[in-house]
Short mmCIF file of C-alpha atoms in Angstrom, two decimals:
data_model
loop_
_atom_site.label_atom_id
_atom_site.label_comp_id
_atom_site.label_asym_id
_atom_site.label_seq_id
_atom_site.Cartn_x
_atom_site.Cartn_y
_atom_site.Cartn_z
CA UNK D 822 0.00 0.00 0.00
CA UNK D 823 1.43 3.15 -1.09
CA UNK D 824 0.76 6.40 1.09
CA UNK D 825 0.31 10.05 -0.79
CA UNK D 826 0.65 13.08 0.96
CA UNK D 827 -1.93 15.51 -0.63
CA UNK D 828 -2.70 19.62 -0.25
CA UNK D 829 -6.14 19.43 1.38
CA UNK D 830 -7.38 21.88 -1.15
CA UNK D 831 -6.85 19.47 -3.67
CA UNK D 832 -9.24 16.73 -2.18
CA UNK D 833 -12.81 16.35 -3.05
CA UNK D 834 -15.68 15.26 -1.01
CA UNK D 835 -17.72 12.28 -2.49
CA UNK D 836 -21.26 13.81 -3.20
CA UNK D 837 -22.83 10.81 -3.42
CA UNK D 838 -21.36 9.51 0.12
CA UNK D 839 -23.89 7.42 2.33
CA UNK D 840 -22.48 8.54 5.59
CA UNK D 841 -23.54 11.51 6.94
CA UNK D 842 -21.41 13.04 9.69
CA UNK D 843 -22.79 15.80 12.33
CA UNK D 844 -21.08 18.31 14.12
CA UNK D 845 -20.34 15.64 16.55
CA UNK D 846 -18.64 13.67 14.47
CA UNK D 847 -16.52 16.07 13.13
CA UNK D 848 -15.46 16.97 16.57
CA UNK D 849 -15.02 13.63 17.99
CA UNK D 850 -12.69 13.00 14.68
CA UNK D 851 -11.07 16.27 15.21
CA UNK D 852 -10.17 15.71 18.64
CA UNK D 853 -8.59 12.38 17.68
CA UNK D 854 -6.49 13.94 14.84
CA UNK D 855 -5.27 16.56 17.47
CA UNK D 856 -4.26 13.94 20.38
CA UNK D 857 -2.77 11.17 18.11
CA UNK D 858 -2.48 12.91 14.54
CA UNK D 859 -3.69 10.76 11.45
CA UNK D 860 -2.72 6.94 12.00
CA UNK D 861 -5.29 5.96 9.21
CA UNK D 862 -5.02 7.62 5.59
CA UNK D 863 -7.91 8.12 3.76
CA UNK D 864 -9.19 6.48 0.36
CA UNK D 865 -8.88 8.47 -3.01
CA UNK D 866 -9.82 7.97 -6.58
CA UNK D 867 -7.46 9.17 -9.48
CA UNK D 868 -9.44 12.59 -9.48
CA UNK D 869 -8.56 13.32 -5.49
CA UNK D 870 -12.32 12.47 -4.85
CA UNK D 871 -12.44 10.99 -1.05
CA UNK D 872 -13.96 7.78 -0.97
CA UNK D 873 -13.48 6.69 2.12
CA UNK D 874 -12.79 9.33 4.81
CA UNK D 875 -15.13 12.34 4.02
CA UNK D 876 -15.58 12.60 7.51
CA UNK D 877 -11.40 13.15 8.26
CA UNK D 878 -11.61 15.36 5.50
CA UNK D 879 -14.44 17.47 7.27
CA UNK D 880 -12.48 17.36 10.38
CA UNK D 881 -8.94 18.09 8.91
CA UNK D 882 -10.44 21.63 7.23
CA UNK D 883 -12.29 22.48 10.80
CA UNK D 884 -8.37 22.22 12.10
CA UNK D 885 -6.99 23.98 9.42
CA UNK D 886 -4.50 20.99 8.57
CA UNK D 887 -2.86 21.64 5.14
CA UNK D 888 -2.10 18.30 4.35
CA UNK D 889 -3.45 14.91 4.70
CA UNK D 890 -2.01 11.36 3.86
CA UNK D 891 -4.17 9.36 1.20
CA UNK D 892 -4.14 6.20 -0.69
CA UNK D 893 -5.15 5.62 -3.93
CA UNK D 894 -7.33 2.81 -5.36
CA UNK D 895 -6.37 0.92 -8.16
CA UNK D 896 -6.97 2.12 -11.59
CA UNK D 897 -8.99 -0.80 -13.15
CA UNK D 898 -11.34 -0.52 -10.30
CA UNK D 899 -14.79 0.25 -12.15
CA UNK D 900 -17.54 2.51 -10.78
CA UNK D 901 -19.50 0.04 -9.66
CA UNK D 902 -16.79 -1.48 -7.60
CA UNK D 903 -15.64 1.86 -6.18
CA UNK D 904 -19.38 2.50 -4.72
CA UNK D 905 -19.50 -1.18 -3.54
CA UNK D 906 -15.75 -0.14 -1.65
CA UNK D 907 -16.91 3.12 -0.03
CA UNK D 908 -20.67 1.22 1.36
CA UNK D 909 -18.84 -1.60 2.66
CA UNK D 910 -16.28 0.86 4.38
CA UNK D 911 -19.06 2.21 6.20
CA UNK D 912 -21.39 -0.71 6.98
CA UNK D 913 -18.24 -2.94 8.72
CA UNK D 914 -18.20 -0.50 11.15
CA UNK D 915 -21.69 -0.98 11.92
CA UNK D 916 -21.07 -4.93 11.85
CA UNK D 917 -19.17 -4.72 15.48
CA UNK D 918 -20.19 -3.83 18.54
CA UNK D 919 -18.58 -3.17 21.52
CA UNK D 920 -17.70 -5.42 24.66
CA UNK D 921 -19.63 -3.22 26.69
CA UNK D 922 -18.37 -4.51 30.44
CA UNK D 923 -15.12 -4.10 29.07
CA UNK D 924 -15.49 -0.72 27.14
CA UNK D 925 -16.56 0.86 30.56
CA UNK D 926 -14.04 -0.64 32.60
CA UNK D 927 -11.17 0.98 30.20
CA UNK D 928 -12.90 4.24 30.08
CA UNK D 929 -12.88 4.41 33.94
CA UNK D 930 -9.45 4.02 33.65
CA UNK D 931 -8.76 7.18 31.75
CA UNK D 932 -8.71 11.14 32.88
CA UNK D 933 -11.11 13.68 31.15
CA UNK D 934 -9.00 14.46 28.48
CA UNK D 935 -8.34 11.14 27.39
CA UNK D 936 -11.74 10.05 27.20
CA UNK D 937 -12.71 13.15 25.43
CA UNK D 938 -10.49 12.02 22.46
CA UNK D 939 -11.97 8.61 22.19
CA UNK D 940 -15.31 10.10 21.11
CA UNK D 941 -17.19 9.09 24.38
CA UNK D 942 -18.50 12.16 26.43
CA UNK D 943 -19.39 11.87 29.92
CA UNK D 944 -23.25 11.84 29.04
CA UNK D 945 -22.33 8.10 27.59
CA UNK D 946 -20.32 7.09 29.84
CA UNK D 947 -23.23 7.56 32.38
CA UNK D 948 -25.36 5.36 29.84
CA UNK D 949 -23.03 2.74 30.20
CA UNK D 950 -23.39 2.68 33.86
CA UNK D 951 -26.49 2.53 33.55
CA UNK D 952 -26.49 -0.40 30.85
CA UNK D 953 -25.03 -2.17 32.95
CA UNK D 954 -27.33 -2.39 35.36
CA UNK D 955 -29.83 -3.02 33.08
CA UNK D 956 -29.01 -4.44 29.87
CA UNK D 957 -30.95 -4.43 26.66
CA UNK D 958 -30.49 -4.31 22.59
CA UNK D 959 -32.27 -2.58 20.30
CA UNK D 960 -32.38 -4.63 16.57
CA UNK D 961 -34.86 -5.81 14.00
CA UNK D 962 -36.04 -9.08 13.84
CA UNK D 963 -37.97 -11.53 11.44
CA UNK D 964 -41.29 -10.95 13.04
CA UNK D 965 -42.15 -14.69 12.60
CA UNK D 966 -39.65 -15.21 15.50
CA UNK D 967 -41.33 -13.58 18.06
CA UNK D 968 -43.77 -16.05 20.04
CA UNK D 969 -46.48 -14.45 22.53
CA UNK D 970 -46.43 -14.91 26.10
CA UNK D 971 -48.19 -17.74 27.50
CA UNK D 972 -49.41 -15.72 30.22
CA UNK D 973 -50.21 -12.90 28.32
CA UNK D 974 -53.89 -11.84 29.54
CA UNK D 975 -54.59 -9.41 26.87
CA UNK D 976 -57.05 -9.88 24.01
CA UNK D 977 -56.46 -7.45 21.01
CA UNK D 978 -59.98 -7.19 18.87
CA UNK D 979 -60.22 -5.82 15.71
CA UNK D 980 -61.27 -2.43 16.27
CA UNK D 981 -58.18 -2.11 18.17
CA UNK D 982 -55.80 -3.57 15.57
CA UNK D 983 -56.98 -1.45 12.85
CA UNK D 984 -56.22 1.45 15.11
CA UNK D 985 -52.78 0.00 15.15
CA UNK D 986 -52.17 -0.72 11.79
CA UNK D 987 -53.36 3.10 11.03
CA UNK D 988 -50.85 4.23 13.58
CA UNK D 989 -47.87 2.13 11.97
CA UNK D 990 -48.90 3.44 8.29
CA UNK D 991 -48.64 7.04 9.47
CA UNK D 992 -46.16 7.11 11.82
CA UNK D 993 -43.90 4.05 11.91
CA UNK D 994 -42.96 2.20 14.64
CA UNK D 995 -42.81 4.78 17.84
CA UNK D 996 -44.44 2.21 20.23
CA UNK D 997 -41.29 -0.56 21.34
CA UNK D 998 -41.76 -4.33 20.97
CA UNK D 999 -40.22 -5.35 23.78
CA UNK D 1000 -38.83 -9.40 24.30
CA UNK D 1001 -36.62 -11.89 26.63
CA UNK D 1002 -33.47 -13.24 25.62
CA UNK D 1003 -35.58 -16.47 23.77
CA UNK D 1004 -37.48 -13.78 21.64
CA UNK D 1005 -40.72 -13.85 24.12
CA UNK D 1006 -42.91 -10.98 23.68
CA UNK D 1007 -43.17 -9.23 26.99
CA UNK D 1008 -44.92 -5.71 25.63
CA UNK D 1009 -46.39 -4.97 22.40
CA UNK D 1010 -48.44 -8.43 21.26
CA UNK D 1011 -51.05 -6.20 19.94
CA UNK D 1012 -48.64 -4.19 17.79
CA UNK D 1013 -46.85 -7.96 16.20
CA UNK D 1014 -50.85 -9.36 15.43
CA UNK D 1015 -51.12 -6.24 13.73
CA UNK D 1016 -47.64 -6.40 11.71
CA UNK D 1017 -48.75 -10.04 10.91
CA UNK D 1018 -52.33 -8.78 9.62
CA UNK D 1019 -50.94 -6.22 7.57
CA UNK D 1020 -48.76 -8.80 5.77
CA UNK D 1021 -46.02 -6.12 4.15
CA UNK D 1022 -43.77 -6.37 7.17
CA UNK D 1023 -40.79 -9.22 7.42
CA UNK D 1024 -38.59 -7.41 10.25
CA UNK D 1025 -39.71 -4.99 13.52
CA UNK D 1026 -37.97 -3.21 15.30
CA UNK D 1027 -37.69 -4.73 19.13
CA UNK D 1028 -35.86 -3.97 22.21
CA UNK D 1029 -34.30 -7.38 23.67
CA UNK D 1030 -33.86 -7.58 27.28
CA UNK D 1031 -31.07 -10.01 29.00
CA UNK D 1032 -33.58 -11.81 30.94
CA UNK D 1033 -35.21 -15.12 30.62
CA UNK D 1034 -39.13 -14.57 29.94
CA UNK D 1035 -40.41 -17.26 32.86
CA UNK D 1036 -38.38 -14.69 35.44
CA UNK D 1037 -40.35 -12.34 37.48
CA UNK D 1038 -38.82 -9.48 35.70
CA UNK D 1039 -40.11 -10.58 32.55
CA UNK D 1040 -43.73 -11.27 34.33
CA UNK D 1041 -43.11 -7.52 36.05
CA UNK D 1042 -42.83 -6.05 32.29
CA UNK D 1043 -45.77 -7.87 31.02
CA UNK D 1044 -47.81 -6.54 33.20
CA UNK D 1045 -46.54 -3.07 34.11
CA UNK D 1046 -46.92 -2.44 29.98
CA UNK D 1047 -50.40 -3.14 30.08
CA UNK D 1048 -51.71 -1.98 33.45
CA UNK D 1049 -49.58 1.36 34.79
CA UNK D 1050 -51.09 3.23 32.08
CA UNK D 1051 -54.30 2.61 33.99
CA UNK D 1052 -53.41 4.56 37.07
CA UNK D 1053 -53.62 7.74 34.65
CA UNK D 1054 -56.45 9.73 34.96
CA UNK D 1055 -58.38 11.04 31.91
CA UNK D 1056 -59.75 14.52 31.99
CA UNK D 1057 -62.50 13.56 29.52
CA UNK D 1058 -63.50 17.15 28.07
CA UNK D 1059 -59.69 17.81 27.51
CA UNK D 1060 -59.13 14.65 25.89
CA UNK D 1061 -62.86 15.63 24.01
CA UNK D 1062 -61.55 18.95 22.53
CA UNK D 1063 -57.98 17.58 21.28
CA UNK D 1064 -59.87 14.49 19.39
CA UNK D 1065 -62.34 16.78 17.86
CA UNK D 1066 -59.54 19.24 17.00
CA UNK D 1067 -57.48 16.14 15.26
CA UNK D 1068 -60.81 15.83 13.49
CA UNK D 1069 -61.24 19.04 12.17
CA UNK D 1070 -57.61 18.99 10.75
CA UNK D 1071 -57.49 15.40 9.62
CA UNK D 1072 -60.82 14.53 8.92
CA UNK D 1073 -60.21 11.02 11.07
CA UNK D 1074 -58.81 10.11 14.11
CA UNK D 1075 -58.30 6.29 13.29
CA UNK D 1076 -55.22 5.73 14.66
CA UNK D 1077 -56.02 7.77 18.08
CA UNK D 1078 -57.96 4.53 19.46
CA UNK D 1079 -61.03 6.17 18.93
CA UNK D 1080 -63.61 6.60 16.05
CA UNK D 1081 -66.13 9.18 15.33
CA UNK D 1082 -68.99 7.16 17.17
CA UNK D 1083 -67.17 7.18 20.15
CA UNK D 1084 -66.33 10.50 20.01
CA UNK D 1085 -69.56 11.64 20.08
CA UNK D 1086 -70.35 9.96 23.07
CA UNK D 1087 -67.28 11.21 25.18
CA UNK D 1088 -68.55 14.79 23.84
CA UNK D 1089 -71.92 13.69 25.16
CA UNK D 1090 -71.09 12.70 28.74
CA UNK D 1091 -68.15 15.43 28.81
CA UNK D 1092 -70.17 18.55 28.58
CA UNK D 1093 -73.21 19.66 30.59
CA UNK D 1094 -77.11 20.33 28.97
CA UNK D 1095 -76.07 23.88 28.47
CA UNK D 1096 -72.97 23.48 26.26
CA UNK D 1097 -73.98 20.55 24.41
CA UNK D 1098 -77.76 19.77 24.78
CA UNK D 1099 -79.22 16.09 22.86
CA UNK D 1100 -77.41 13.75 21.69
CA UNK D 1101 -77.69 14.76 18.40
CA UNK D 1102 -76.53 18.15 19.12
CA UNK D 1103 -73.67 15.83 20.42
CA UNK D 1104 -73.30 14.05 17.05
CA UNK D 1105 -73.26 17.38 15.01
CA UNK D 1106 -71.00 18.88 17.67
CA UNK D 1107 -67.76 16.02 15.99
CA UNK D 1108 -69.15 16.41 12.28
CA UNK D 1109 -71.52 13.08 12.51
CA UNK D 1110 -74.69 14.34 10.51
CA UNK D 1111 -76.43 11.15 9.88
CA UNK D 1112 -77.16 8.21 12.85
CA UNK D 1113 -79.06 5.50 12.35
CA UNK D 1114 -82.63 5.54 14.78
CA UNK D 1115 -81.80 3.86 17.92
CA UNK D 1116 -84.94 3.10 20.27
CA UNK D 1117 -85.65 4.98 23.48
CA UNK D 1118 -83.60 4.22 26.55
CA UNK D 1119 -85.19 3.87 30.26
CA UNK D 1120 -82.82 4.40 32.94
CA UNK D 1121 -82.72 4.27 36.66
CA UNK D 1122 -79.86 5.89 39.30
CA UNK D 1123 -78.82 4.10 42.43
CA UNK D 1124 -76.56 5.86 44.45
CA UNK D 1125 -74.73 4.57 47.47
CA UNK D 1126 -73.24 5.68 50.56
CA UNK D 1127 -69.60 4.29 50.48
CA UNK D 1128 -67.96 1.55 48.68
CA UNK D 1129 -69.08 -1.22 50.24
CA UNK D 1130 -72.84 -0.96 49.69
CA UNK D 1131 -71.91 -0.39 45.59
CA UNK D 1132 -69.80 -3.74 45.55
CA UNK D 1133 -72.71 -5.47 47.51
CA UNK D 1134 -75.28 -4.71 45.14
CA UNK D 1135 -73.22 -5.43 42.00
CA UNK D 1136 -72.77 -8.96 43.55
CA UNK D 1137 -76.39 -9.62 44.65
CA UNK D 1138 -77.56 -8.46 41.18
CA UNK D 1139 -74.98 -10.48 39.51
CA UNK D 1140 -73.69 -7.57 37.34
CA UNK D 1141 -70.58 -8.42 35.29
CA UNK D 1142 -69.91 -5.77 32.77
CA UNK D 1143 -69.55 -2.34 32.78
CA UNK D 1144 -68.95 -0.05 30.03
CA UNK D 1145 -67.35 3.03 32.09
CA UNK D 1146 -65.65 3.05 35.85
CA UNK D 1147 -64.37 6.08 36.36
CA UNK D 1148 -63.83 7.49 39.79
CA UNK D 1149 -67.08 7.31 41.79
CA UNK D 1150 -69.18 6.72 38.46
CA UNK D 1151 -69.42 3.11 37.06
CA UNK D 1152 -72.43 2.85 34.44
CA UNK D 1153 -73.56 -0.07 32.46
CA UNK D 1154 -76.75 -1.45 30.76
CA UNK D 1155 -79.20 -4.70 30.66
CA UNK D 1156 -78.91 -5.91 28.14
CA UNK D 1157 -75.09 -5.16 28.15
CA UNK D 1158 -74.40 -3.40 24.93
CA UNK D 1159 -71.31 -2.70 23.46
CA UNK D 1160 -70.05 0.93 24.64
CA UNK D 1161 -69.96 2.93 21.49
CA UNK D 1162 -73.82 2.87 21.34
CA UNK D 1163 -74.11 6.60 22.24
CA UNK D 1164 -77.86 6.54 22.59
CA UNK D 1165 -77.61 4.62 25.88
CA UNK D 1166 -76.06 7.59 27.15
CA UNK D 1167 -77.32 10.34 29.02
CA UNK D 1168 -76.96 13.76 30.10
CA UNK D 1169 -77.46 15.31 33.92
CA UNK D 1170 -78.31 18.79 34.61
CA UNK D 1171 -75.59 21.50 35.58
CA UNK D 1172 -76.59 21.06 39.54
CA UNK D 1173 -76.88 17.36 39.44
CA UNK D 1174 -74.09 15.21 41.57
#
């Protein structure tokens, strides 16, 4: 291998280069090339153009070097070969991965400065610390590898996995898969049934924990990702306003876990006589014109003194189901319906408790 020493001014960046290097990564490289000056040349073609080592280019102009040591392919490479050259220079480094016990352990052993030219900033060495308390990867995986839970309590119906799917289409994949080392799902079965339904998707992105998925941190994380979300509380007239305001700018809100029907009955039971009135003033209020007839609904209000006397008569009268339990308020119907039949709703006056 022959080594070149060329002006700077006569090297050219690669245009069509598929790394992309931030101000970070100049800096990091800069800071190297200060502490240890260049131990690696870069790659040229016979017209100076970089093709491997933009970045060391980048970071030899910020430091105003004049010169830089190259090395340049050989001439009967073709173009095809020289793009194939400068991918594969980038991907390899991508292939490894560090020893990550090992990698903190060495950094510990060096003063500010030293770590500083490595590339590593104190922010990341604090992640490491805290990787290694609790390990996890973050790949892509065939999604036909991942296998459910067997104790996985959670039914996803389709409503829901449309809702999903809508989600995925518009947004991607912000909600993590997360598994055990044997490729266990421990969160996110609903979004892999909907993956499999759409039928377009071979790999997912997960996040891979190092524990086994019969441990009781794996059972902890299967249910922590469907119940803590629970302990929220809704303000339902907020939450009322920002779906009809998606509405109004989107026309839908599939993909919000709500559709139009049920929409109109959050508006309904939201809002007081005065700001909403019927339940057709309801349906207008969220752009729903048309609604089929639904008969007339008879209801009755028990109310109860504490706690106790509520759970007493839900057991005597062997009630099972209820469509809403929110705070103080649980509400239901006979014959149970499904909750987005809005004309089982009703509305109490202003003064009412």
């Amino acid at each position: 291998m022959n080594t070149e020493i060329i002006n700077i001014d006569e090297l050219k960046f690669d245009l069509d280069n598929v790394r992309k290097h931030d101000d970070n990564s100049i800096k990091a490289i800069a800071n190297s090339l200060s502490a240890f000056g260049q131990r690696k040349p870069i790659v040229i073609d016979q017209k100076n153009t970089v093709i491997a080592g933009n970045g060391t280019l980048k970071a030899g102009i910020y430091l105003g070097l004049k010169e830089l040591d190259c090395v340049r392919i050989p001439d009967d490479w073709s173009k095809e070969k020289i793009k194939a050259f400068a991918i594969a220079d980038n991907k390899t480094h991508d292939l490894s991965e560090f020893d990550n016990e090992l990698l903190l352990n060495t950094l510990k052993e060096l003063n500010e400065f030293e770590i500083e030219v490595t590339g590593f900033e104190a922010d990341e060495l604090e992640d490491l610390m805290l990787f290694k308390k609790n390990p996890f990867k973050t790949i892509k995986i065939d999604i036909n590898e991942l296998k459910p839970h067997p104790k996985n309590y959670q039914e996803h119906p389709e409503d829901q996995l449309e809702h999903i799917i809508n989600s995925i289409n518009t947004h991607g994949f912000y909600r993590n898969i997360v598994i055990a080392k044997d490729f266990t799902i421990l969160a996110g079965h609903g979004v892999v049934e909907a993956v499999k339904k759409m039928g377009n998707i071979k790999r997912v992105p997960v996040i891979k924990l190092d524990i086994e998925s019969t441990s009781v941190q794996a059972l902890k994380v299967l249910t922590s990702d469907n119940e803590i979300s629970q302990l929220a509380q809704v303000n339902d007239k907020a939450l009322t306003n920002l779906l009809k305001e998606i509405l109004e700018i989107d026309d839908s809100i599939l993909g919000t876990g709500y559709n139009e029907d049920q929409l109109s009955a959050l508006a309904y039971t939201s809002t007081t006589k005065n700001e909403i009135g019927t339940k057709e003033d309801a349906s207008d209020w969220v752009g729903i014109f048309e609604h089929e007839q639904r008969p007339e609904i008879f209801s009755v209000v028990v109310k109860f003194e504490n706690e106790l006397d509520r759970e007493k008569f839900v057991e005597e009268k062997g009630i099972e189901n209820f469509h809403n339990q929110r705070g103080n308020v649980w509400s239901t119907y006979y014959p149970y319906r499904d909750k987005d039949d809005v004309s089982n709703l009703y509305l109490v006056d202003d003064d009412e408790n």
